[in-house]
Amino acid sequence: MVTTSPAAATSSTSWWRRSGGLSTLAVITASLVVLSLFVGVYDLGAEGGGEMFQITRVPRTIALVLAGSAMAVSGQVLQQLTQNRFVEPTTTGTSEWAALGLLISVILLPSAGLTERMIIASVSAFVGTMVFMAILRRVQLRTTLIVPIVGIMLGAVVSALTTLIAISTNYLQMLGTWFMGSFTSVVRGQYEVLWVVAAVCVAIFLLADRLTVAGLGKDVSTNVGLNYERVLLVGTLMVSVATGVTTVVVGFLPFIGLIVPNVVSLLRGDDLRSNLPWVCLGGVAIVTASDLIGRTIRMPFEVPASVILGVLGAAGFIALVLRLRRHG
Amino acid sequence: MITVSNLTKRYGSVHALGPVDLEIPRGGVTALIGPNGAGKSTMLTIIGRLLSGDSGRVEVGDLDVVTADSRELAKKLAILRQENHFVARLTVRQLVGLGRFPHSRGRMRPDDVEAVDLALEFLDLTPLQDRFLDELSGGQRQRAYVAMVLAQQTDYVLLDEPLNNLDMRHAVTMMRQLRRAADELGRTVVVVVHDVNFAAAYADLVVAMVDGRIAHVGPAREVITPYVLTEVFGTPVDVIEHRDRPVAVYYH
Ligand SMILES: Nc1ncnc2c1ncn2[C@@H]1O[C@H](COP(=O)(O)OP(=O)(O)O)[C@@H](O)[C@H]1O
Ligand SMILES: [Mg+2]
């Protein structure tokens, strides 16, 4: 006989599965976003304040929203595709490949615009992520931590190559500022390509059920008539575009793709379609909060959002490892 | 009807299967029995097109499993493997709902919801439907996997050791429900069972395999005999009668 009452067993998680939680999260995120519009060194009340608002604050805030959701959703999709909770664009090498692509585009096509750079970075991210996926298939022992270790190693190799190329072409100094993961330099005319990730998020939402099925592995996918290889390819492509664009505009944003989907999964389970709004909002909230902290902690100087994220993320990552250990 | 002709499979240097010829008629419950490593899973997985054979053909209904469109096949044939390692945190209901994917492609209509309700009911899972898979016992999870496959509502259902992890009551219930699926819903059920007595009690046709070959095929009464079982399993087996059914006794 089944003795546990199902109501008792789900009571801890059910609140998170209802929409009350989502409205709360939406309000918190919206407050952070509004705050981001009004926090900064420049006094908006001063002369030219309105202009300044349009040129820097609005673009910066939009960039936070787009980059935050892009990285969180990318992490979620990668976790689904690899069936591993520890991957995200910076632990699969995706971001590093995007950076390599960007550097190559700058060297070979110095006159190329942002759009061309973004395309080259995305293609490079795609190739790199496919290499990662191909290696994963050959790794028999797919235990939880082997997968991100493979990705981090690949990323390190690619980073080393990028640095080597940068040294021999005198781009080393620029490399640091490009990939810093800072929103300081996001201004009008520099960020608009980020809207591409909004399209990617919509596409992922439409493909959510396929990705959920793919998350159960190749056999289950085949059994229900889903072309697993194709979902893998399309999913990787979308993650690559989102990561490529974000890397070109703001640089590396570590850990969001790891922390946000895992917290959402713990609270609500893995039904991708209903989780996506949570993941997007969570990503936006954390990136915006990190950027706000970075802007205010040492005013009038700015600490890059990625530094704050790194600190928050490392703590979150350790908590996650410990928690998953306990739960098996 | 499932038709297997001249099927063979090697894993590297291990000869796992064949050549095998087999016909499984439409309707009814067919049990595959045999010792560990006999090739039961290999054959079932190839029939379910999750693995490809090295040579030979498999036809299910009038579809060749290798060349047929996978989506069409998914409406005719469902398979559950012996080992299932899902890490996804889905509720029982969400998992069973994914079994409707070939029909719904993700958009659940009322008849999909009905099929899910029915499958949950069939496997005694209604009270557990909102629990996460990782909050279930092995046996409960096993039942959820079987419910997912049944919700697919295919003519052919292939199950590899679905009684794994089940207690006595749930093992008996599962076999009875598979019997019902065959008798009342006209499904063709092929199951690998570990315990020959479940085959003896519930199967119409029993297929005994040894060393990648089919040793005996026939009605339960003809295969569940001391002679066949002793030869197939390589250990002395007696068969006694209980309520008009053969029962194998192999503890000494
Ligand atoms: N993935 C594999 N790699 C290598 N050998 C395998 C693999 N799967 C099964 N085998 C071998 O193939 C033979 C048949 O296995 P299997 O079909 O699983 O048997 P059964 O299900 O009857 O226990 C066994 O000798 C087994 O060791
Ligand atoms: Mg087996």
Coordinates of C-alpha atoms and ligand atoms in Angstrom, one line a residue:
Chain A
M1 CA 0.0 0.0 0.0
V2 CA 1.0 3.6 -0.6
T3 CA 1.0 5.1 2.8
T4 CA 2.3 8.6 2.3
S5 CA -0.3 11.2 1.7
P6 CA 0.4 12.8 -1.7
A7 CA -0.9 16.1 -0.4
A8 CA 1.6 16.2 2.4
A9 CA 4.4 15.2 0.1
T10 CA 3.8 18.0 -2.3
S11 CA 2.9 20.8 0.1
S12 CA 6.4 22.1 0.2
T13 CA 6.7 22.5 -3.5
S14 CA 3.1 23.2 -4.6
W15 CA 3.2 26.9 -3.8
W16 CA 6.1 27.2 -6.2
R17 CA 4.1 25.5 -8.9
R18 CA 1.2 27.8 -8.6
S19 CA 1.2 31.2 -10.2
G20 CA 1.4 33.1 -6.9
G21 CA 5.1 32.6 -6.8
L22 CA 5.5 33.8 -10.4
S23 CA 3.7 37.1 -9.7
T24 CA 6.0 37.7 -6.7
L25 CA 9.1 37.0 -8.7
A26 CA 7.7 39.3 -11.5
V27 CA 7.2 42.2 -9.0
I28 CA 10.7 41.7 -7.6
T29 CA 12.3 41.6 -11.0
A30 CA 10.3 44.7 -12.2
S31 CA 11.4 46.6 -9.1
L32 CA 15.1 45.8 -9.8
V33 CA 14.7 46.8 -13.5
V34 CA 13.1 50.2 -12.5
L35 CA 15.8 50.7 -9.9
S36 CA 18.4 50.1 -12.6
L37 CA 16.9 52.9 -14.7
F38 CA 17.4 55.4 -11.9
V39 CA 20.7 54.3 -10.2
G40 CA 24.0 55.8 -11.4
V41 CA 26.6 58.5 -11.0
Y42 CA 24.9 60.9 -13.4
D43 CA 22.2 63.0 -11.8
L44 CA 19.2 62.7 -14.0
G45 CA 17.7 65.9 -12.6
A46 CA 20.6 67.9 -14.0
E47 CA 20.5 69.5 -17.4
G48 CA 20.6 66.9 -20.2
G49 CA 19.3 64.3 -17.7
G50 CA 16.6 63.1 -20.1
E51 CA 19.0 62.7 -22.9
M52 CA 21.5 60.8 -20.7
F53 CA 18.6 58.6 -19.6
Q54 CA 17.9 57.7 -23.2
I55 CA 21.5 57.2 -24.2
T56 CA 22.7 55.1 -21.3
R57 CA 20.2 54.1 -18.7
V58 CA 17.6 52.7 -21.0
P59 CA 20.0 50.7 -23.2
R60 CA 21.8 49.4 -20.2
T61 CA 18.6 48.2 -18.6
I62 CA 17.3 46.6 -21.7
A63 CA 20.7 44.9 -22.1
L64 CA 20.5 43.6 -18.5
V65 CA 17.0 42.1 -19.2
L66 CA 18.0 40.5 -22.5
A67 CA 21.4 39.2 -21.4
G68 CA 20.0 37.9 -18.1
S69 CA 17.2 35.9 -19.7
A70 CA 19.5 34.7 -22.6
M71 CA 22.1 33.2 -20.3
A72 CA 19.6 31.7 -17.9
V73 CA 17.6 30.1 -20.7
S74 CA 20.7 28.9 -22.4
G75 CA 21.8 27.2 -19.2
Q76 CA 18.4 25.5 -18.9
V77 CA 18.5 24.3 -22.5
L78 CA 22.1 23.0 -22.3
Q79 CA 21.1 21.1 -19.1
Q80 CA 18.2 19.6 -20.8
L81 CA 20.2 18.5 -23.9
T82 CA 23.1 17.0 -21.9
Q83 CA 20.9 15.6 -19.1
N84 CA 23.3 17.2 -16.7
R85 CA 22.6 19.8 -14.0
F86 CA 26.1 21.3 -14.0
V87 CA 26.4 22.7 -17.4
E88 CA 25.8 26.2 -18.7
P89 CA 27.5 28.2 -21.5
T90 CA 30.7 28.9 -19.4
T91 CA 31.1 25.2 -18.4
T92 CA 30.6 23.8 -21.9
G93 CA 33.1 26.1 -23.6
T94 CA 30.4 27.8 -25.5
S95 CA 31.3 31.3 -24.3
E96 CA 35.0 30.7 -24.8
W97 CA 34.4 29.6 -28.4
A98 CA 32.2 32.7 -29.0
A99 CA 35.1 34.8 -27.7
L100 CA 37.5 33.1 -30.1
G101 CA 35.1 33.8 -32.9
L102 CA 34.9 37.4 -32.0
L103 CA 38.7 37.8 -31.9
I104 CA 39.1 36.1 -35.2
S105 CA 36.4 38.4 -36.8
V106 CA 38.3 41.4 -35.5
I107 CA 41.6 40.3 -36.9
L108 CA 40.4 39.0 -40.2
L109 CA 37.6 41.5 -40.9
P110 CA 38.6 44.7 -39.1
S111 CA 35.9 46.7 -40.8
A112 CA 33.1 44.4 -40.0
G113 CA 30.1 45.7 -38.1
L114 CA 28.5 44.4 -34.9
T115 CA 26.1 42.2 -36.8
E116 CA 28.9 40.4 -38.7
R117 CA 30.9 40.0 -35.5
M118 CA 27.9 38.5 -33.8
I119 CA 27.3 36.0 -36.6
I120 CA 30.9 34.9 -36.6
A121 CA 30.9 34.6 -32.7
S122 CA 27.7 32.5 -32.9
V123 CA 29.0 30.2 -35.5
S124 CA 32.1 29.6 -33.5
A125 CA 30.1 29.0 -30.4
F126 CA 28.0 26.5 -32.3
V127 CA 31.0 24.6 -33.7
G128 CA 32.5 24.5 -30.2
T129 CA 29.4 23.3 -28.5
M130 CA 28.9 20.6 -31.1
V131 CA 32.5 19.5 -30.5
F132 CA 31.6 19.3 -26.8
M133 CA 28.5 17.3 -27.5
A134 CA 30.5 14.9 -29.8
I135 CA 33.0 14.3 -27.0
L136 CA 30.3 13.7 -24.5
R137 CA 28.9 10.9 -26.6
R138 CA 32.2 9.1 -26.5
V139 CA 32.5 9.5 -22.7
Q140 CA 31.0 6.3 -21.4
L141 CA 31.0 7.4 -17.8
R142 CA 28.6 10.3 -17.8
T143 CA 28.6 10.9 -14.1
T144 CA 27.4 14.3 -13.1
L145 CA 30.7 16.0 -12.6
I146 CA 32.7 14.5 -15.5
V147 CA 30.5 16.5 -18.0
P148 CA 31.2 20.0 -16.8
I149 CA 34.9 19.1 -16.2
V150 CA 35.1 18.1 -19.9
G151 CA 33.5 21.4 -20.8
I152 CA 35.7 23.5 -18.5
M153 CA 38.8 21.8 -19.9
L154 CA 37.7 22.4 -23.5
G155 CA 37.0 26.0 -22.6
A156 CA 40.4 26.4 -21.0
V157 CA 42.1 25.1 -24.1
V158 CA 40.1 27.5 -26.3
S159 CA 40.8 30.4 -24.0
A160 CA 44.5 29.6 -24.1
L161 CA 44.4 29.6 -27.9
T162 CA 42.5 32.9 -27.9
T163 CA 45.1 34.5 -25.6
L164 CA 47.9 33.1 -27.8
I165 CA 46.3 34.7 -30.9
A166 CA 45.7 37.9 -29.1
I167 CA 49.3 38.1 -27.9
S168 CA 50.7 37.5 -31.4
T169 CA 48.4 40.1 -32.9
N170 CA 48.6 42.7 -30.1
Y171 CA 45.0 42.5 -29.0
L172 CA 45.7 41.2 -25.5
Q173 CA 44.8 44.4 -23.8
M174 CA 41.5 44.6 -25.5
L175 CA 40.6 41.0 -24.7
G176 CA 40.4 41.8 -21.0
T177 CA 37.9 44.6 -21.5
W178 CA 35.8 42.9 -24.2
F179 CA 34.9 39.9 -22.2
M180 CA 34.8 41.5 -18.8
G181 CA 31.0 40.9 -18.5
S182 CA 30.4 44.6 -17.8
F183 CA 27.4 46.7 -18.7
T184 CA 29.2 49.9 -18.3
S185 CA 29.8 50.5 -22.0
V186 CA 26.4 49.5 -23.1
V187 CA 25.0 52.6 -24.8
R188 CA 22.6 53.5 -27.6
G189 CA 23.8 52.1 -30.9
Q190 CA 25.9 49.4 -29.2
Y191 CA 23.4 47.0 -27.8
E192 CA 20.5 46.7 -30.3
V193 CA 21.7 43.3 -31.7
L194 CA 20.9 41.9 -28.3
W195 CA 17.2 41.9 -29.4
V196 CA 18.1 38.7 -31.3
V197 CA 18.1 36.8 -28.0
A198 CA 14.5 37.8 -27.4
A199 CA 13.7 35.9 -30.6
V200 CA 15.8 33.0 -29.4
C201 CA 13.9 32.9 -26.1
V202 CA 10.5 32.8 -28.0
A203 CA 11.8 30.0 -30.2
I204 CA 12.9 28.0 -27.2
F205 CA 9.5 28.5 -25.6
L206 CA 7.9 27.1 -28.8
L207 CA 10.2 24.1 -28.7
A208 CA 9.8 23.6 -25.0
D209 CA 8.0 20.2 -25.1
R210 CA 10.5 18.8 -27.6
L211 CA 13.4 19.9 -25.3
T212 CA 11.6 18.3 -22.3
V213 CA 11.3 15.0 -24.2
A214 CA 15.0 15.3 -25.3
G215 CA 15.9 15.7 -21.7
L216 CA 14.7 12.1 -21.1
G217 CA 17.4 10.9 -23.5
K218 CA 17.6 9.4 -27.0
D219 CA 15.7 6.2 -26.3
V220 CA 12.6 7.9 -24.9
S221 CA 12.7 10.5 -27.6
T222 CA 12.9 7.9 -30.4
N223 CA 10.1 5.9 -28.7
V224 CA 7.7 8.9 -29.0
G225 CA 8.8 9.6 -32.5
L226 CA 10.9 12.7 -31.8
N227 CA 14.0 13.2 -34.0
Y228 CA 16.6 13.4 -31.1
E229 CA 19.5 14.5 -33.3
R230 CA 17.6 17.3 -34.8
V231 CA 16.4 18.6 -31.4
L232 CA 20.0 18.5 -30.2
L233 CA 21.2 20.4 -33.2
V234 CA 18.5 23.1 -33.1
G235 CA 18.8 23.5 -29.3
T236 CA 22.6 23.8 -29.6
L237 CA 22.1 26.4 -32.4
M238 CA 19.8 28.5 -30.3
V239 CA 22.1 28.4 -27.3
S240 CA 25.0 29.3 -29.5
V241 CA 23.3 32.4 -31.0
A242 CA 22.2 33.6 -27.5
T243 CA 25.6 33.1 -26.1
G244 CA 27.4 34.5 -29.1
V245 CA 25.4 37.7 -29.1
T246 CA 25.7 38.2 -25.4
T247 CA 29.4 37.6 -25.5
V248 CA 29.9 40.2 -28.3
V249 CA 27.9 42.8 -26.5
V250 CA 28.7 42.3 -22.8
G251 CA 31.2 39.5 -22.5
F252 CA 31.1 36.5 -20.1
L253 CA 28.3 36.3 -17.6
P254 CA 29.3 33.2 -15.5
F255 CA 27.0 31.0 -13.4
I256 CA 23.6 32.5 -14.1
G257 CA 22.8 29.7 -16.5
L258 CA 23.8 27.3 -13.7
I259 CA 22.1 28.8 -10.6
V260 CA 18.8 30.0 -12.0
P261 CA 17.6 26.8 -13.8
N262 CA 18.7 24.6 -10.8
V263 CA 16.9 26.7 -8.3
V264 CA 13.8 26.7 -10.5
S265 CA 14.1 22.9 -11.0
L266 CA 14.4 22.3 -7.2
L267 CA 11.3 24.4 -6.6
R268 CA 9.1 23.4 -9.5
G269 CA 10.5 20.4 -11.3
D270 CA 11.6 20.2 -14.9
D271 CA 8.6 20.9 -17.1
L272 CA 10.3 23.3 -19.4
R273 CA 7.4 25.2 -20.8
S274 CA 6.0 26.3 -17.5
N275 CA 9.5 26.9 -16.1
L276 CA 10.7 29.3 -18.8
P277 CA 9.0 32.4 -17.4
W278 CA 10.6 31.7 -14.1
V279 CA 14.0 31.1 -15.6
C280 CA 13.8 34.3 -17.6
L281 CA 12.7 36.4 -14.7
G282 CA 15.2 34.8 -12.4
G283 CA 18.0 35.5 -14.8
V284 CA 17.0 39.1 -15.2
A285 CA 16.7 39.6 -11.5
I286 CA 20.1 38.2 -10.7
V287 CA 22.0 40.0 -13.5
T288 CA 20.2 43.2 -12.7
A289 CA 20.9 42.9 -9.0
S290 CA 24.6 42.1 -9.7
D291 CA 24.9 45.1 -11.9
L292 CA 23.2 47.4 -9.4
I293 CA 25.6 46.1 -6.7
G294 CA 28.5 46.6 -9.0
R295 CA 27.4 50.2 -9.8
T296 CA 26.9 51.3 -6.2
I297 CA 29.5 49.4 -4.1
R298 CA 32.4 51.6 -5.0
M299 CA 30.7 54.7 -6.4
P300 CA 31.8 56.5 -8.5
F301 CA 33.7 53.5 -9.9
E302 CA 32.0 50.4 -11.3
V303 CA 32.7 46.8 -10.5
P304 CA 31.7 44.6 -13.5
A305 CA 28.5 42.6 -13.0
S306 CA 30.4 39.4 -13.8
V307 CA 32.6 39.9 -10.8
I308 CA 29.6 40.1 -8.5
L309 CA 28.1 37.2 -10.3
G310 CA 31.2 35.2 -9.9
V311 CA 31.1 35.6 -6.1
L312 CA 27.4 34.9 -5.9
G313 CA 27.7 32.1 -8.4
A314 CA 30.6 30.3 -6.7
A315 CA 28.7 30.2 -3.5
G316 CA 25.6 29.0 -5.2
F317 CA 27.5 26.4 -7.1
I318 CA 28.9 24.9 -3.9
A319 CA 25.5 24.9 -2.3
L320 CA 24.2 23.1 -5.3
V321 CA 26.8 20.4 -5.3
L322 CA 26.2 19.8 -1.6
R323 CA 22.5 19.7 -2.0
L324 CA 22.6 17.3 -4.9
R325 CA 25.0 15.1 -3.0
R326 CA 22.5 14.9 -0.2
H327 CA 19.6 14.1 -2.5
G328 CA 21.5 11.7 -4.6
Chain B
M1 CA 2.0 -9.4 -36.2
I2 CA 5.7 -8.9 -35.5
T3 CA 8.0 -10.7 -37.9
V4 CA 11.7 -11.1 -37.2
S5 CA 13.7 -12.6 -40.0
N6 CA 17.3 -13.6 -39.9
L7 CA 18.2 -11.0 -37.3
T8 CA 21.8 -10.9 -35.9
K9 CA 23.7 -8.5 -33.6
R10 CA 27.2 -8.3 -32.3
Y11 CA 28.6 -5.9 -29.8
G12 CA 32.3 -5.7 -30.8
S13 CA 33.5 -9.3 -30.4
V14 CA 30.5 -10.4 -28.4
H15 CA 28.0 -12.4 -30.4
A16 CA 24.7 -11.3 -28.8
L17 CA 22.0 -12.4 -31.1
G18 CA 21.0 -14.6 -33.9
P19 CA 20.4 -15.5 -36.5
V20 CA 16.8 -15.3 -35.2
D21 CA 13.5 -15.9 -36.9
L22 CA 10.3 -15.3 -35.0
E23 CA 6.7 -14.5 -35.5
I24 CA 4.6 -13.0 -32.8
P25 CA 0.9 -13.0 -33.6
R26 CA -1.3 -10.0 -33.2
G27 CA -3.1 -9.7 -29.9
G28 CA -2.3 -11.4 -26.6
V29 CA 0.6 -11.4 -24.3
T30 CA 3.9 -12.9 -25.4
A31 CA 6.6 -13.5 -22.8
L32 CA 10.4 -13.7 -23.5
I33 CA 12.2 -15.8 -21.0
G34 CA 15.8 -17.1 -20.7
P35 CA 18.9 -16.7 -18.6
N36 CA 20.9 -13.5 -18.2
G37 CA 22.7 -12.6 -21.4
A38 CA 20.5 -14.7 -23.6
G39 CA 19.8 -11.8 -25.9
K40 CA 16.3 -10.9 -24.8
S41 CA 16.9 -7.2 -24.3
T42 CA 18.9 -7.1 -27.5
M43 CA 16.1 -8.6 -29.6
L44 CA 13.4 -6.5 -28.0
T45 CA 15.4 -3.2 -28.4
I46 CA 16.0 -4.0 -32.1
I47 CA 12.3 -4.7 -32.6
G48 CA 11.6 -1.4 -30.9
R49 CA 14.1 0.4 -33.3
L50 CA 16.2 1.7 -30.4
L51 CA 19.1 -0.4 -31.6
S52 CA 19.9 -1.5 -35.1
G53 CA 20.6 -5.1 -36.0
D54 CA 23.7 -6.1 -38.0
S55 CA 21.6 -8.0 -40.6
G56 CA 18.0 -9.2 -41.0
R57 CA 14.6 -7.5 -40.9
V58 CA 12.0 -6.6 -38.4
E59 CA 8.4 -5.8 -39.4
V60 CA 5.8 -4.6 -36.9
G61 CA 2.3 -4.6 -38.4
D62 CA 3.2 -3.7 -42.0
L63 CA 6.0 -1.4 -41.1
D64 CA 9.7 -2.1 -41.5
V65 CA 11.1 -0.7 -38.3
V66 CA 14.3 0.5 -39.9
T67 CA 12.8 2.4 -42.8
A68 CA 9.4 3.5 -41.5
D69 CA 8.8 7.1 -40.4
S70 CA 9.7 7.3 -36.7
R71 CA 6.6 9.4 -36.0
E72 CA 4.2 6.9 -37.6
L73 CA 5.9 4.1 -35.9
A74 CA 5.5 5.9 -32.5
K75 CA 1.7 5.6 -32.9
K76 CA 1.9 1.9 -33.5
L77 CA 4.7 0.7 -31.3
A78 CA 5.9 1.7 -27.8
I79 CA 8.9 0.3 -26.0
L80 CA 10.3 0.6 -22.5
R81 CA 13.9 -0.4 -21.9
Q82 CA 15.2 -2.4 -19.0
E83 CA 17.3 0.4 -17.6
N84 CA 15.9 3.9 -17.4
H85 CA 18.1 6.7 -16.0
F86 CA 16.1 9.9 -16.1
V87 CA 17.5 12.8 -14.2
A88 CA 14.5 15.0 -15.1
R89 CA 12.4 16.2 -12.2
L90 CA 9.0 15.6 -13.7
T91 CA 5.8 14.7 -11.9
V92 CA 4.3 11.3 -12.6
R93 CA 1.5 13.0 -14.5
Q94 CA 3.9 15.1 -16.6
L95 CA 5.9 12.0 -17.5
V96 CA 2.9 10.0 -18.5
G97 CA 1.7 13.0 -20.5
L98 CA 4.9 12.8 -22.6
G99 CA 3.7 9.4 -23.7
R100 CA 1.1 11.3 -25.6
F101 CA 3.7 13.1 -27.6
P102 CA 3.3 11.1 -30.9
H103 CA -0.4 12.2 -30.9
S104 CA -0.3 15.6 -29.3
R105 CA 3.2 16.9 -30.4
G106 CA 3.1 18.8 -27.1
R107 CA -0.5 20.2 -27.3
M108 CA -2.6 18.2 -25.0
R109 CA -6.2 17.8 -26.2
P110 CA -9.1 16.4 -24.1
D111 CA -8.5 12.9 -25.5
D112 CA -4.9 13.1 -24.6
V113 CA -5.8 14.0 -21.0
E114 CA -8.3 11.1 -20.9
A115 CA -5.6 8.7 -22.1
V116 CA -3.3 10.0 -19.3
D117 CA -6.0 9.6 -16.7
L118 CA -6.7 6.1 -17.9
A119 CA -3.0 5.0 -17.9
L120 CA -2.6 6.4 -14.4
E121 CA -5.7 4.6 -13.2
F122 CA -4.5 1.4 -14.9
L123 CA -1.3 1.3 -12.9
D124 CA -2.7 2.5 -9.6
L125 CA -0.9 5.8 -9.9
T126 CA -3.7 8.3 -9.5
P127 CA -2.9 9.1 -5.9
L128 CA 0.8 9.6 -6.8
Q129 CA 0.2 11.7 -10.0
D130 CA 1.6 15.0 -8.6
R131 CA 4.7 13.5 -7.0
F132 CA 8.1 14.1 -8.6
L133 CA 9.8 10.9 -10.0
D134 CA 12.7 11.4 -7.7
E135 CA 10.4 11.3 -4.7
L136 CA 9.2 7.8 -5.6
S137 CA 10.3 4.3 -4.7
G138 CA 11.9 2.2 -7.4
G139 CA 8.7 0.2 -7.9
Q140 CA 6.5 3.3 -8.1
R141 CA 8.8 4.8 -10.6
Q142 CA 8.8 1.6 -12.7
R143 CA 5.0 1.8 -12.8
A144 CA 5.2 5.4 -13.9
Y145 CA 7.4 4.4 -16.8
V146 CA 5.0 1.6 -17.8
A147 CA 2.1 4.1 -17.6
M148 CA 3.9 6.5 -19.9
V149 CA 4.3 3.7 -22.5
L150 CA 0.7 2.6 -22.1
A151 CA -0.6 6.2 -22.5
Q152 CA 0.9 6.1 -26.0
Q153 CA -2.0 3.8 -26.8
T154 CA -0.1 1.8 -29.5
D155 CA -1.1 -1.5 -31.0
Y156 CA 2.2 -3.0 -30.0
V157 CA 3.7 -2.6 -26.5
L158 CA 7.2 -3.9 -25.8
L159 CA 8.3 -4.0 -22.1
D160 CA 11.7 -5.1 -20.9
E161 CA 11.4 -6.5 -17.4
P162 CA 8.6 -4.3 -16.3
L163 CA 8.3 -6.3 -13.1
N164 CA 11.7 -5.0 -11.9
N165 CA 11.5 -3.6 -8.4
L166 CA 7.8 -4.4 -8.0
D167 CA 6.5 -6.0 -4.8
M168 CA 4.2 -9.1 -5.1
R169 CA 1.0 -7.2 -5.2
H170 CA 2.1 -4.7 -7.8
A171 CA 3.8 -7.4 -10.0
V172 CA 0.6 -9.3 -10.1
T173 CA -1.4 -6.2 -10.7
M174 CA 0.9 -5.2 -13.5
M175 CA 0.6 -8.6 -15.3
R176 CA -3.1 -8.6 -14.9
Q177 CA -3.4 -5.1 -16.4
L178 CA -1.2 -6.1 -19.3
R179 CA -3.5 -9.1 -19.8
R180 CA -6.4 -6.7 -19.7
A181 CA -4.7 -4.4 -22.2
A182 CA -4.4 -7.4 -24.5
D183 CA -7.9 -8.8 -23.9
E184 CA -10.0 -5.6 -23.7
L185 CA -8.1 -3.1 -25.7
G186 CA -6.7 -5.5 -28.3
R187 CA -3.1 -4.6 -27.7
T188 CA -0.2 -6.9 -28.6
V189 CA 2.0 -7.0 -25.5
V190 CA 5.5 -8.5 -25.6
V191 CA 7.3 -8.6 -22.2
V192 CA 10.6 -9.9 -21.0
V193 CA 10.0 -11.5 -17.6
H194 CA 12.6 -12.7 -15.1
D195 CA 10.3 -15.0 -13.2
V196 CA 9.0 -17.8 -15.5
N197 CA 5.9 -18.3 -13.3
F198 CA 4.6 -14.9 -14.5
A199 CA 5.0 -16.2 -18.0
A200 CA 3.3 -19.4 -17.1
A201 CA 0.4 -17.6 -15.5
Y202 CA -0.2 -14.7 -17.8
A203 CA 1.3 -15.3 -21.3
D204 CA -0.4 -16.8 -24.3
L205 CA 2.9 -17.4 -26.1
V206 CA 6.3 -18.1 -24.4
V207 CA 9.6 -17.6 -26.3
A208 CA 12.6 -19.2 -24.5
M209 CA 16.0 -17.8 -25.5
V210 CA 19.5 -19.1 -24.9
D211 CA 22.8 -17.8 -26.2
G212 CA 21.2 -15.4 -28.6
R213 CA 19.0 -18.0 -30.2
I214 CA 15.4 -19.0 -29.8
A215 CA 15.3 -22.4 -28.1
H216 CA 11.6 -22.9 -27.9
V217 CA 8.4 -21.1 -28.9
G218 CA 4.9 -22.2 -27.9
P219 CA 1.9 -21.8 -25.6
A220 CA 2.9 -21.6 -22.0
R221 CA 1.9 -25.1 -21.3
E222 CA 4.4 -26.4 -23.9
V223 CA 7.3 -24.3 -22.8
I224 CA 6.9 -24.3 -19.1
T225 CA 8.0 -27.9 -18.7
P226 CA 10.8 -29.5 -16.6
Y227 CA 12.6 -30.6 -19.8
V228 CA 12.6 -27.2 -21.5
L229 CA 13.3 -25.1 -18.4
T230 CA 16.1 -27.3 -17.2
E231 CA 17.8 -27.1 -20.6
V232 CA 17.2 -23.4 -21.0
F233 CA 18.3 -22.3 -17.6
G234 CA 20.9 -24.9 -17.0
T235 CA 19.6 -25.8 -13.5
P236 CA 17.2 -28.5 -12.4
V237 CA 13.6 -27.3 -12.6
D238 CA 10.4 -29.1 -11.6
V239 CA 7.0 -28.1 -12.8
I240 CA 3.9 -28.7 -10.7
E241 CA 0.2 -28.0 -11.5
H242 CA -1.6 -25.4 -9.5
R243 CA -5.2 -24.4 -10.5
D244 CA -4.7 -25.7 -14.0
R245 CA -1.5 -23.7 -14.6
P246 CA 2.0 -25.0 -14.7
V247 CA 4.2 -23.6 -11.9
A248 CA 8.0 -24.0 -12.0
V249 CA 9.8 -24.9 -8.8
Y250 CA 13.5 -24.4 -8.8
Y251 CA 14.6 -23.9 -5.2
H252 CA 16.3 -27.0 -3.7
Ligands
LIG1 N1 26.1 -2.5 -24.8 C1 26.7 -3.8 -24.8 N2 28.0 -3.9 -25.1 C2 28.6 -5.1 -25.1 N3 27.9 -6.2 -24.9 C3 26.6 -6.2 -24.6 C4 25.9 -5.0 -24.5 N4 24.6 -5.2 -24.2 C5 24.5 -6.6 -24.1 N5 25.7 -7.1 -24.3 C6 26.0 -8.6 -24.4 O1 25.1 -9.2 -25.3 C7 24.6 -10.4 -24.7 C8 23.1 -10.3 -24.7 O2 22.7 -9.3 -23.8 P1 21.2 -8.9 -23.4 O3 20.4 -8.8 -24.7 O4 21.2 -7.8 -22.6 O5 20.7 -10.2 -22.6 P2 19.4 -10.4 -21.7 O6 18.5 -9.2 -21.8 O7 18.8 -11.7 -22.2 O8 19.9 -10.6 -20.3 C9 25.2 -10.6 -23.4 O9 26.3 -11.4 -23.6 C10 25.7 -9.2 -23.0 O10 26.8 -9.3 -22.2
MG2 MG 17.9 -7.9 -20.3

